[in-house]
mmCIF file of C-alpha atoms in Angstrom:
data_model
loop_
_atom_site.group_PDB
_atom_site.id
_atom_site.type_symbol
_atom_site.label_atom_id
_atom_site.label_comp_id
_atom_site.label_asym_id
_atom_site.label_seq_id
_atom_site.Cartn_x
_atom_site.Cartn_y
_atom_site.Cartn_z
ATOM 1 C CA TYR A 314 -34.723 10.882 -14.194
ATOM 2 C CA GLY A 315 -36.712 14.087 -13.974
ATOM 3 C CA ILE A 316 -39.154 12.934 -16.648
ATOM 4 C CA ALA A 317 -39.625 9.593 -14.897
ATOM 5 C CA VAL A 318 -40.439 11.298 -11.586
ATOM 6 C CA ALA A 319 -42.877 13.681 -13.316
ATOM 7 C CA VAL A 320 -44.661 10.738 -14.986
ATOM 8 C CA PHE A 321 -44.761 8.894 -11.654
ATOM 9 C CA MET A 322 -46.366 11.883 -9.909
ATOM 10 C CA ALA A 323 -48.850 12.364 -12.751
ATOM 11 C CA ILE A 324 -49.940 8.709 -12.658
ATOM 12 C CA SER A 325 -50.331 8.846 -8.862
ATOM 13 C CA ALA A 326 -52.503 11.951 -9.169
ATOM 14 C CA LEU A 327 -54.578 10.371 -11.952
ATOM 15 C CA ILE A 328 -55.210 7.192 -9.923
ATOM 16 C CA GLY A 329 -56.260 9.284 -6.940
ATOM 17 C CA ILE A 330 -58.674 11.381 -8.974
ATOM 18 C CA VAL A 331 -60.209 8.334 -10.697
ATOM 19 C CA THR A 332 -60.936 6.701 -7.313
ATOM 20 C CA LEU A 333 -63.347 9.556 -6.638
ATOM 21 C CA LEU A 334 -65.859 7.424 -8.560
ATOM 22 C CA CYS A 335 -65.589 4.733 -5.847
ATOM 23 C CA VAL A 336 -66.632 7.057 -3.010
ATOM 24 C CA LYS A 337 -70.179 7.690 -4.290
ATOM 25 C CA GLY A 338 -70.806 10.321 -1.614
ATOM 26 C CA LYS A 339 -70.646 7.842 1.292
ATOM 27 C CA SER A 340 -68.503 8.609 4.339
ATOM 28 C CA GLU A 341 -67.762 4.911 4.934
ATOM 29 C CA ASN A 342 -66.379 4.637 1.401
ATOM 30 C CA TYR A 343 -64.258 7.743 1.921
ATOM 31 C CA PHE A 344 -62.765 6.871 5.312
ATOM 32 C CA VAL A 345 -62.491 3.055 5.221
ATOM 33 C CA ALA A 346 -63.040 2.256 1.522
ATOM 34 C CA GLY A 347 -66.371 0.631 2.328
ATOM 35 C CA ARG A 348 -64.452 -2.042 4.275
ATOM 36 C CA SER A 349 -64.122 -3.770 0.910
ATOM 37 C CA LEU A 350 -60.404 -3.678 0.052
ATOM 38 C CA PRO A 351 -58.965 -7.073 -0.920
ATOM 39 C CA LEU A 352 -56.146 -8.479 1.200
ATOM 40 C CA TRP A 353 -53.467 -7.934 -1.434
ATOM 41 C CA VAL A 354 -54.339 -4.223 -1.667
ATOM 42 C CA VAL A 355 -54.199 -3.861 2.120
ATOM 43 C CA ALA A 356 -50.857 -5.698 2.175
ATOM 44 C CA ALA A 357 -49.441 -3.446 -0.563
ATOM 45 C CA THR A 358 -50.720 -0.354 1.248
ATOM 46 C CA LEU A 359 -49.064 -1.377 4.506
ATOM 47 C CA ALA A 360 -45.854 -2.365 2.708
ATOM 48 C CA SER A 361 -45.708 1.003 0.961
ATOM 49 C CA GLN A 362 -45.551 2.739 4.351
ATOM 50 C CA SER A 363 -41.962 1.526 4.613
ATOM 51 C CA ILE A 364 -40.837 3.322 1.455
ATOM 52 C CA ASP A 365 -41.865 6.897 2.194
ATOM 53 C CA SER A 366 -39.364 9.715 2.718
ATOM 54 C CA ASN A 367 -39.198 9.269 6.487
ATOM 55 C CA ALA A 368 -39.064 5.492 6.658
ATOM 56 C CA LEU A 369 -36.827 4.925 3.631
ATOM 57 C CA LEU A 370 -34.577 7.908 2.971
ATOM 58 C CA GLY A 371 -34.403 8.987 6.611
ATOM 59 C CA ASN A 372 -33.611 5.518 7.936
ATOM 60 C CA VAL A 373 -31.043 4.832 5.238
ATOM 61 C CA ASP A 374 -29.400 8.126 6.125
ATOM 62 C CA LEU A 375 -29.323 7.231 9.843
ATOM 63 C CA SER A 376 -27.858 3.792 9.152
ATOM 64 C CA TYR A 377 -25.298 5.304 6.776
ATOM 65 C CA LYS A 378 -24.191 7.973 9.262
ATOM 66 C CA PHE A 379 -24.328 6.020 12.507
ATOM 67 C CA HIS A 380 -25.304 2.364 12.903
ATOM 68 C CA PHE A 381 -27.673 -0.117 11.294
ATOM 69 C CA TYR A 382 -30.076 -0.127 14.239
ATOM 70 C CA ASP A 383 -30.377 3.679 14.230
ATOM 71 C CA GLY A 384 -32.196 3.322 10.930
ATOM 72 C CA ALA A 385 -33.815 -0.045 11.626
ATOM 73 C CA VAL A 386 -35.612 0.955 14.830
ATOM 74 C CA LEU A 387 -38.527 2.619 12.982
ATOM 75 C CA PRO A 388 -39.391 -0.224 10.552
ATOM 76 C CA ILE A 389 -38.989 -2.792 13.344
ATOM 77 C CA GLY A 390 -41.328 -0.762 15.571
ATOM 78 C CA LEU A 391 -43.853 -0.277 12.765
ATOM 79 C CA GLY A 392 -43.804 -3.990 11.939
ATOM 80 C CA LEU A 393 -44.401 -4.983 15.551
ATOM 81 C CA SER A 394 -47.222 -2.444 15.910
ATOM 82 C CA LEU A 395 -48.973 -3.849 12.827
ATOM 83 C CA ILE A 396 -48.734 -7.382 14.197
ATOM 84 C CA LEU A 397 -50.061 -6.360 17.618
ATOM 85 C CA ASN A 398 -52.893 -4.333 16.072
ATOM 86 C CA GLY A 399 -53.838 -7.167 13.753
ATOM 87 C CA VAL A 400 -53.865 -9.773 16.522
ATOM 88 C CA PHE A 401 -55.547 -7.832 19.319
ATOM 89 C CA LEU A 402 -57.447 -4.815 17.927
ATOM 90 C CA ALA A 403 -58.375 -5.041 14.238
ATOM 91 C CA SER A 404 -61.411 -7.323 14.525
ATOM 92 C CA LYS A 405 -62.835 -5.393 17.477
ATOM 93 C CA ILE A 406 -62.452 -2.041 15.727
ATOM 94 C CA ASN A 407 -64.099 -3.445 12.595
ATOM 95 C CA LYS A 408 -67.043 -4.820 14.604
ATOM 96 C CA ASP A 409 -67.508 -1.434 16.283
ATOM 97 C CA GLY A 410 -67.954 0.135 12.857
ATOM 98 C CA ALA A 411 -65.416 2.874 13.635
ATOM 99 C CA LEU A 412 -64.325 5.136 10.795
ATOM 100 C CA THR A 413 -61.344 6.751 12.554
ATOM 101 C CA LEU A 414 -59.135 6.052 15.561
ATOM 102 C CA PRO A 415 -60.809 8.836 17.616
ATOM 103 C CA ASP A 416 -64.148 7.058 16.979
ATOM 104 C CA VAL A 417 -62.835 4.041 18.883
ATOM 105 C CA TYR A 418 -61.958 6.155 21.919
ATOM 106 C CA ALA A 419 -65.217 8.106 21.725
ATOM 107 C CA LYS A 420 -67.330 4.943 22.009
ATOM 108 C CA ARG A 421 -65.397 3.764 25.050
ATOM 109 C CA TYR A 422 -64.382 6.940 26.882
ATOM 110 C CA GLY A 423 -66.563 9.795 25.596
ATOM 111 C CA LYS A 424 -66.232 13.023 23.646
ATOM 112 C CA VAL A 425 -63.463 14.623 25.721
ATOM 113 C CA VAL A 426 -61.091 11.731 25.107
ATOM 114 C CA GLU A 427 -62.110 11.706 21.434
ATOM 115 C CA VAL A 428 -61.102 15.359 21.063
ATOM 116 C CA LEU A 429 -57.789 14.804 22.886
ATOM 117 C CA VAL A 430 -56.941 11.791 20.721
ATOM 118 C CA SER A 431 -57.886 13.771 17.606
ATOM 119 C CA ILE A 432 -55.510 16.584 18.594
ATOM 120 C CA CYS A 433 -52.672 14.147 19.317
ATOM 121 C CA THR A 434 -53.279 12.375 15.999
ATOM 122 C CA ILE A 435 -53.309 15.625 14.029
ATOM 123 C CA ILE A 436 -50.076 16.819 15.641
ATOM 124 C CA SER A 437 -48.278 13.504 15.067
ATOM 125 C CA PHE A 438 -49.359 13.346 11.425
ATOM 126 C CA ILE A 439 -48.286 16.937 10.827
ATOM 127 C CA PHE A 440 -44.728 15.930 11.751
ATOM 128 C CA LEU A 441 -44.981 12.770 9.643
ATOM 129 C CA LEU A 442 -46.338 14.693 6.661
ATOM 130 C CA ALA A 443 -43.701 17.401 7.048
ATOM 131 C CA GLY A 444 -40.921 14.832 6.881
ATOM 132 C CA ASN A 445 -42.392 13.207 3.786
ATOM 133 C CA LEU A 446 -42.916 16.520 2.004
ATOM 134 C CA VAL A 447 -39.350 17.597 2.746
ATOM 135 C CA GLY A 448 -38.068 14.270 1.437
ATOM 136 C CA MET A 449 -40.185 14.495 -1.708
ATOM 137 C CA GLY A 450 -39.220 18.133 -2.180
ATOM 138 C CA THR A 451 -35.534 17.268 -1.781
ATOM 139 C CA ILE A 452 -35.752 14.742 -4.612
ATOM 140 C CA ILE A 453 -37.561 17.203 -6.888
ATOM 141 C CA HIS A 454 -35.029 19.920 -6.033
ATOM 142 C CA TYR A 455 -32.179 17.491 -6.769
ATOM 143 C CA LEU A 456 -33.631 16.515 -10.153
ATOM 144 C CA TYR A 457 -34.827 19.964 -11.226
ATOM 145 C CA GLY A 458 -32.079 22.382 -10.220
ATOM 146 C CA GLY A 459 -34.117 25.425 -11.232
ATOM 147 C CA ILE A 460 -36.694 24.799 -8.500
ATOM 148 C CA SER A 461 -35.838 25.946 -4.996
ATOM 149 C CA LEU A 462 -36.226 23.492 -2.130
ATOM 150 C CA THR A 463 -39.136 25.508 -0.735
ATOM 151 C CA GLY A 464 -40.840 25.582 -4.126
ATOM 152 C CA ALA A 465 -40.298 21.846 -4.557
ATOM 153 C CA ILE A 466 -41.904 21.172 -1.168
ATOM 154 C CA TRP A 467 -44.951 23.235 -2.190
ATOM 155 C CA VAL A 468 -45.224 21.324 -5.471
ATOM 156 C CA SER A 469 -45.109 18.073 -3.501
ATOM 157 C CA ALA A 470 -47.825 19.300 -1.137
ATOM 158 C CA VAL A 471 -50.172 20.264 -3.981
ATOM 159 C CA VAL A 472 -49.752 16.934 -5.807
ATOM 160 C CA VAL A 473 -50.233 14.832 -2.656
ATOM 161 C CA LEU A 474 -53.227 16.913 -1.558
ATOM 162 C CA ALA A 475 -54.847 16.608 -4.994
ATOM 163 C CA TYR A 476 -54.923 12.823 -5.058
ATOM 164 C CA THR A 477 -55.458 12.243 -1.342
ATOM 165 C CA ILE A 478 -58.562 14.336 -0.704
ATOM 166 C CA THR A 479 -60.393 13.213 -3.827
ATOM 167 C CA GLY A 480 -60.836 9.505 -3.148
ATOM 168 C CA GLY A 481 -60.113 9.095 0.563
ATOM 169 C CA LEU A 482 -58.836 5.646 1.526
ATOM 170 C CA PHE A 483 -59.604 4.304 -1.954
ATOM 171 C CA SER A 484 -57.173 6.895 -3.305
ATOM 172 C CA VAL A 485 -54.546 6.155 -0.668
ATOM 173 C CA ALA A 486 -54.809 2.382 -1.139
ATOM 174 C CA TYR A 487 -54.610 2.212 -4.921
ATOM 175 C CA THR A 488 -51.934 4.879 -5.274
ATOM 176 C CA ASP A 489 -50.004 2.918 -2.634
ATOM 177 C CA VAL A 490 -50.234 -0.228 -4.775
ATOM 178 C CA PHE A 491 -48.705 1.645 -7.709
ATOM 179 C CA GLN A 492 -46.133 3.455 -5.575
ATOM 180 C CA ALA A 493 -45.140 0.319 -3.662
ATOM 181 C CA THR A 494 -44.551 -1.575 -6.909
ATOM 182 C CA VAL A 495 -42.407 1.176 -8.388
ATOM 183 C CA GLY A 496 -40.751 1.936 -5.052
ATOM 184 C CA TRP A 497 -39.642 -1.597 -4.257
ATOM 185 C CA LEU A 498 -38.380 -2.161 -7.787
ATOM 186 C CA GLY A 499 -36.500 1.142 -7.551
ATOM 187 C CA CYS A 500 -35.019 0.317 -4.139
ATOM 188 C CA ILE A 501 -33.775 -3.088 -5.263
ATOM 189 C CA THR A 502 -32.381 -1.697 -8.523
ATOM 190 C CA LEU A 503 -30.676 1.268 -6.828
ATOM 191 C CA ALA A 504 -29.197 -0.911 -4.085
ATOM 192 C CA PHE A 505 -27.801 -3.317 -6.686
ATOM 193 C CA TYR A 506 -26.385 -0.423 -8.739
ATOM 194 C CA MET A 507 -24.683 1.199 -5.744
ATOM 195 C CA ILE A 508 -23.237 -2.110 -4.521
ATOM 196 C CA VAL A 509 -21.858 -2.985 -7.948
ATOM 197 C CA THR A 510 -20.528 0.470 -8.905
ATOM 198 C CA GLY A 511 -19.713 1.897 -5.468
ATOM 199 C CA ASN A 512 -21.446 5.129 -6.526
ATOM 200 C CA ASP A 513 -22.850 6.754 -3.370
ATOM 201 C CA SER A 514 -23.058 10.360 -4.559
ATOM 202 C CA LEU A 515 -26.852 10.467 -4.112
ATOM 203 C CA THR A 516 -26.569 9.146 -0.543
ATOM 204 C CA GLN A 517 -23.911 11.734 0.256
ATOM 205 C CA TYR A 518 -26.098 14.489 -1.199
ATOM 206 C CA LEU A 519 -29.160 13.453 0.826
ATOM 207 C CA SER A 520 -27.110 13.189 4.030
ATOM 208 C CA HIS A 521 -26.307 16.917 3.988
#
């Protein structure tokens, strides 16, 4: 399993680095992928958001410990937010030519609101990123016993940083396509294995 995870991380990093060629020094390419991503890539990118450490491992853990809806509340909320954004906001934001969410607020409410929204966004994503890095680090620590949990989290941070900052949204989108494919296949396979064998040792480990 350790080799498979290492290969997975290496491929993700390689895809991210290769997408640097798509940016071509343009900010629009970096932040919004030149507004050129095909629908299937966007769909895969959005779908992959439901299989990160917070949304997958954390929600499974909550459902396992407490009740189904304790774990389901996040994916249900995310799904509804995507539908509402797509119906009411997406076309308007695209027409405005905004590159980031704070850009949208800046054009309507000014610089002060833009700065406040930027701060709120940074803080919220720090918590989101922290949860994902801990989840990724926990898996690495589980597979490679010689690496401490703290060290595994740092390894995760370096790998994610390497492929994220190189290609911007191009990097995020195309690594998401790869990760979503592997992730969903892994989730279905693992769920089938645990149902058939009754082996929940990994779930018990992650719940501690």
